[in-house]
Amino acid sequence: MTLELHHLRIPFLSSEGSAIWNQHLVFESGKFYHIHAVSGKGKSTLIQTLYGIHKEYHGEMHINQKPIASGDLTHWTALRSQVLGIVFQDLRLIPELTVLQNIELKRNLNPVYPKEHVLNMLAQLGLEKKLRQACKTLSYGERQRVALVRALSAPFQFLFLDEPFSHLDRKNIERAITLIDTEVRKRSAALLLADLEVDSYFPYHQKLSL
């Protein structure tokens, strides 16, 4: 599966010197990509555009060489249900719901794994004792891990991660990397990780500067 960007640009952002804005790019299943951007360059805007929730852009996006119209809500809903996974920078968990409720709310729409596998992923990230706690009572790093398991519990062929490790210590970063790598490779999916730093978390096929 491929995701193509045909001269994608955002009206209020400069594309000068960018390896992404106003370029022709192809992201392929089974490959890992790193997107580096300093603050203010539109990193989160890019991720939200690729996920179909930021619609103020010029250019085109194609999935498997077929264009996706920005206003085609039915198509975008289907893509987010089956093809596109995401961890937002601001996570977008429901604070009053428990860890398990936040994950099950998403997973039950399109179950990929049984609940037991979800519990195993939570345990791998050290959250097995937090299942019934409201997310608003967790640290930000714990919430990042919940958002990650929520994304990995749903179908995807492209996984977008926006600063997924910003509040994790080294031990939890290593745990998260192992889990992400396993789940992405299991599905032969593509990973797009956007960050403020140049990192070597994964064996990236391509590194791009926004």
Coordinates of C-alpha atoms in Angstrom, one line a residue:
M1 CA 0.0 0.0 0.0
T2 CA 1.2 3.5 -0.8
L3 CA 0.4 7.0 0.5
E4 CA 1.4 9.7 -1.9
L5 CA 1.7 13.4 -1.4
H6 CA 1.5 15.5 -4.5
H7 CA 2.8 19.0 -3.8
L8 CA 1.0 19.2 -0.4
R9 CA 1.2 22.5 1.3
I10 CA -0.5 24.5 4.0
P11 CA -1.5 28.1 3.1
F12 CA -0.2 29.6 6.3
L13 CA 3.1 27.7 6.4
S14 CA 6.3 28.4 4.3
S15 CA 7.4 25.4 2.2
E16 CA 10.8 26.9 1.5
G17 CA 13.6 24.5 2.2
S18 CA 11.2 21.7 3.2
A19 CA 11.7 18.1 2.0
I20 CA 7.9 17.5 2.5
W21 CA 5.9 20.6 1.7
N22 CA 5.3 21.1 -2.0
Q23 CA 7.1 17.9 -2.9
H24 CA 6.1 14.6 -4.5
L25 CA 6.6 11.9 -1.9
V26 CA 5.6 8.2 -1.6
F27 CA 5.3 6.4 1.7
E28 CA 5.2 2.6 1.4
S29 CA 4.0 -0.2 3.5
G30 CA 6.7 -2.0 5.5
K31 CA 8.9 1.1 5.8
F32 CA 9.8 3.4 8.6
Y33 CA 10.0 7.2 8.2
H34 CA 11.2 9.9 10.4
I35 CA 10.0 13.5 10.1
H36 CA 12.1 16.1 11.9
A37 CA 10.8 19.6 12.4
V38 CA 11.7 22.5 14.7
S39 CA 8.8 24.1 16.6
G40 CA 6.4 26.1 14.4
K41 CA 7.2 24.3 11.1
G42 CA 3.8 22.5 11.1
K43 CA 4.7 19.0 12.4
S44 CA 1.4 18.4 14.1
T45 CA -0.5 20.1 11.2
L46 CA 1.2 17.6 8.8
I47 CA 0.2 14.6 10.9
Q48 CA -3.4 15.8 11.2
T49 CA -3.6 16.5 7.5
L50 CA -2.4 13.0 6.7
Y51 CA -5.0 11.7 9.1
G52 CA -7.7 13.7 7.4
I53 CA -8.8 16.1 10.1
H54 CA -6.9 19.2 8.9
K55 CA -8.5 20.1 5.6
E56 CA -7.0 23.5 4.8
Y57 CA -4.3 22.5 2.3
H58 CA -3.4 22.6 -1.3
G59 CA -2.2 19.7 -3.4
E60 CA -3.4 16.1 -3.3
M61 CA -3.0 12.9 -1.3
H62 CA -3.4 9.5 -2.9
I63 CA -3.9 6.0 -1.3
N64 CA -2.8 3.3 -3.7
Q65 CA -2.7 5.9 -6.5
K66 CA -6.3 6.9 -5.9
P67 CA -6.9 10.6 -4.8
I68 CA -8.6 11.3 -1.5
A69 CA -10.9 14.4 -1.7
S70 CA -10.5 16.6 1.4
G71 CA -14.3 16.9 1.7
D72 CA -15.1 13.2 1.2
L73 CA -16.1 12.4 4.8
T74 CA -17.2 8.8 4.0
H75 CA -13.9 7.9 2.5
W76 CA -11.8 9.5 5.3
T77 CA -14.0 7.8 7.9
A78 CA -13.3 4.4 6.2
L79 CA -9.6 5.2 6.0
R80 CA -9.4 6.1 9.7
S81 CA -11.3 2.9 10.5
Q82 CA -9.1 0.5 8.6
V83 CA -6.0 2.1 7.2
L84 CA -4.8 5.0 9.3
G85 CA -3.7 4.9 12.9
I86 CA -2.4 7.8 15.1
V87 CA -1.0 8.9 18.4
F88 CA -1.7 12.7 18.6
Q89 CA 0.8 15.0 20.3
D90 CA -2.1 16.0 22.7
L91 CA -3.2 12.3 23.0
R92 CA -7.0 13.0 22.8
L93 CA -8.0 10.6 25.5
I94 CA -11.3 11.0 27.4
P95 CA -10.1 12.1 30.9
E96 CA -13.1 10.8 32.8
L97 CA -12.9 7.3 31.3
T98 CA -10.6 4.6 32.6
V99 CA -7.5 3.3 30.8
L100 CA -9.4 0.3 29.5
Q101 CA -12.5 2.2 28.6
N102 CA -10.5 4.6 26.4
I103 CA -8.9 1.7 24.6
E104 CA -12.0 -0.4 24.2
L105 CA -14.0 2.6 22.9
K106 CA -11.7 2.6 19.9
R107 CA -11.0 -1.2 19.6
N108 CA -14.7 -2.2 19.7
L109 CA -15.3 -0.3 16.5
N110 CA -13.0 -2.7 14.6
P111 CA -11.6 -5.4 16.8
V112 CA -8.2 -6.6 15.5
Y113 CA -7.2 -8.4 18.7
P114 CA -9.0 -10.1 21.5
K115 CA -9.1 -8.2 24.8
E116 CA -6.4 -10.5 26.2
H117 CA -3.9 -9.2 23.7
V118 CA -4.7 -5.6 24.6
L119 CA -4.1 -6.4 28.3
N120 CA -0.8 -8.0 27.3
M121 CA 0.3 -4.8 25.5
L122 CA -0.7 -2.7 28.5
A123 CA 1.4 -5.0 30.7
Q124 CA 4.4 -4.7 28.4
L125 CA 4.2 -0.9 29.0
G126 CA 3.8 -1.3 32.7
L127 CA 0.2 -0.3 32.9
E128 CA -1.4 -3.6 34.1
K129 CA -2.2 -2.0 37.5
K130 CA -3.8 1.1 36.0
L131 CA -6.6 -0.5 34.0
R132 CA -9.5 0.9 36.1
Q133 CA -8.0 4.3 36.8
A134 CA -9.5 7.4 35.1
C135 CA -7.0 8.8 32.6
K136 CA -7.2 12.2 34.3
T137 CA -5.4 10.7 37.3
L138 CA -2.4 9.4 35.3
S139 CA 0.9 11.1 34.7
Y140 CA 1.4 12.4 31.1
G141 CA 3.9 9.7 30.4
E142 CA 1.3 7.0 31.5
R143 CA -1.3 8.7 29.2
Q144 CA 1.1 8.6 26.3
R145 CA 1.4 4.8 26.8
V146 CA -2.4 4.5 26.9
A147 CA -2.7 6.4 23.7
L148 CA -0.1 4.2 22.1
V149 CA -1.9 0.9 23.1
R150 CA -5.2 2.4 21.8
A151 CA -3.6 3.0 18.4
L152 CA -2.0 -0.4 18.3
S153 CA -5.3 -2.1 19.2
A154 CA -7.0 -0.8 16.0
P155 CA -6.4 -1.7 12.3
F156 CA -3.8 0.3 10.4
Q157 CA -1.5 0.2 7.4
F158 CA 0.0 3.6 8.2
L159 CA 0.8 4.6 11.8
F160 CA 1.4 8.3 12.5
L161 CA 3.2 9.1 15.8
D162 CA 3.5 12.8 16.9
E163 CA 6.2 13.1 19.6
P164 CA 5.1 9.8 21.1
F165 CA 8.0 9.5 23.6
S166 CA 8.2 13.2 24.8
H167 CA 7.3 12.3 28.5
L168 CA 8.8 8.8 28.7
D169 CA 12.0 7.8 30.5
R170 CA 14.6 5.7 28.7
K171 CA 13.2 2.4 30.1
N172 CA 9.7 3.1 28.9
I173 CA 10.9 4.4 25.6
E174 CA 12.7 1.1 25.0
R175 CA 9.6 -0.8 26.0
A176 CA 7.4 1.3 23.7
I177 CA 9.9 0.9 20.8
T178 CA 9.9 -2.9 21.1
L179 CA 6.1 -3.0 21.1
I180 CA 5.6 -0.6 18.2
D181 CA 8.3 -2.4 16.1
T182 CA 6.6 -5.7 16.7
E183 CA 3.1 -4.5 15.9
V184 CA 4.1 -2.5 12.8
R185 CA 6.1 -5.4 11.3
K186 CA 3.4 -7.9 12.1
R187 CA 1.1 -5.9 9.8
S188 CA 3.8 -5.0 7.2
A189 CA 2.6 -1.4 7.9
A190 CA 4.4 1.9 7.4
L191 CA 5.5 4.0 10.4
L192 CA 5.7 7.8 10.2
L193 CA 7.2 9.3 13.4
A194 CA 7.3 13.1 13.7
D195 CA 9.6 14.7 16.3
L196 CA 11.4 17.8 17.3
E197 CA 14.7 15.8 17.6
V198 CA 16.7 13.7 15.1
D199 CA 16.5 10.2 16.6
S200 CA 17.5 6.7 15.9
Y201 CA 14.7 4.9 17.7
F202 CA 13.9 2.8 14.6
P203 CA 15.8 1.6 11.5
Y204 CA 14.3 4.4 9.3
H205 CA 14.3 3.9 5.6
Q206 CA 14.1 7.7 5.1
K207 CA 14.5 10.8 7.2
L208 CA 12.9 14.0 6.1
S209 CA 13.1 17.6 7.4
L210 CA 9.9 19.6 7.4

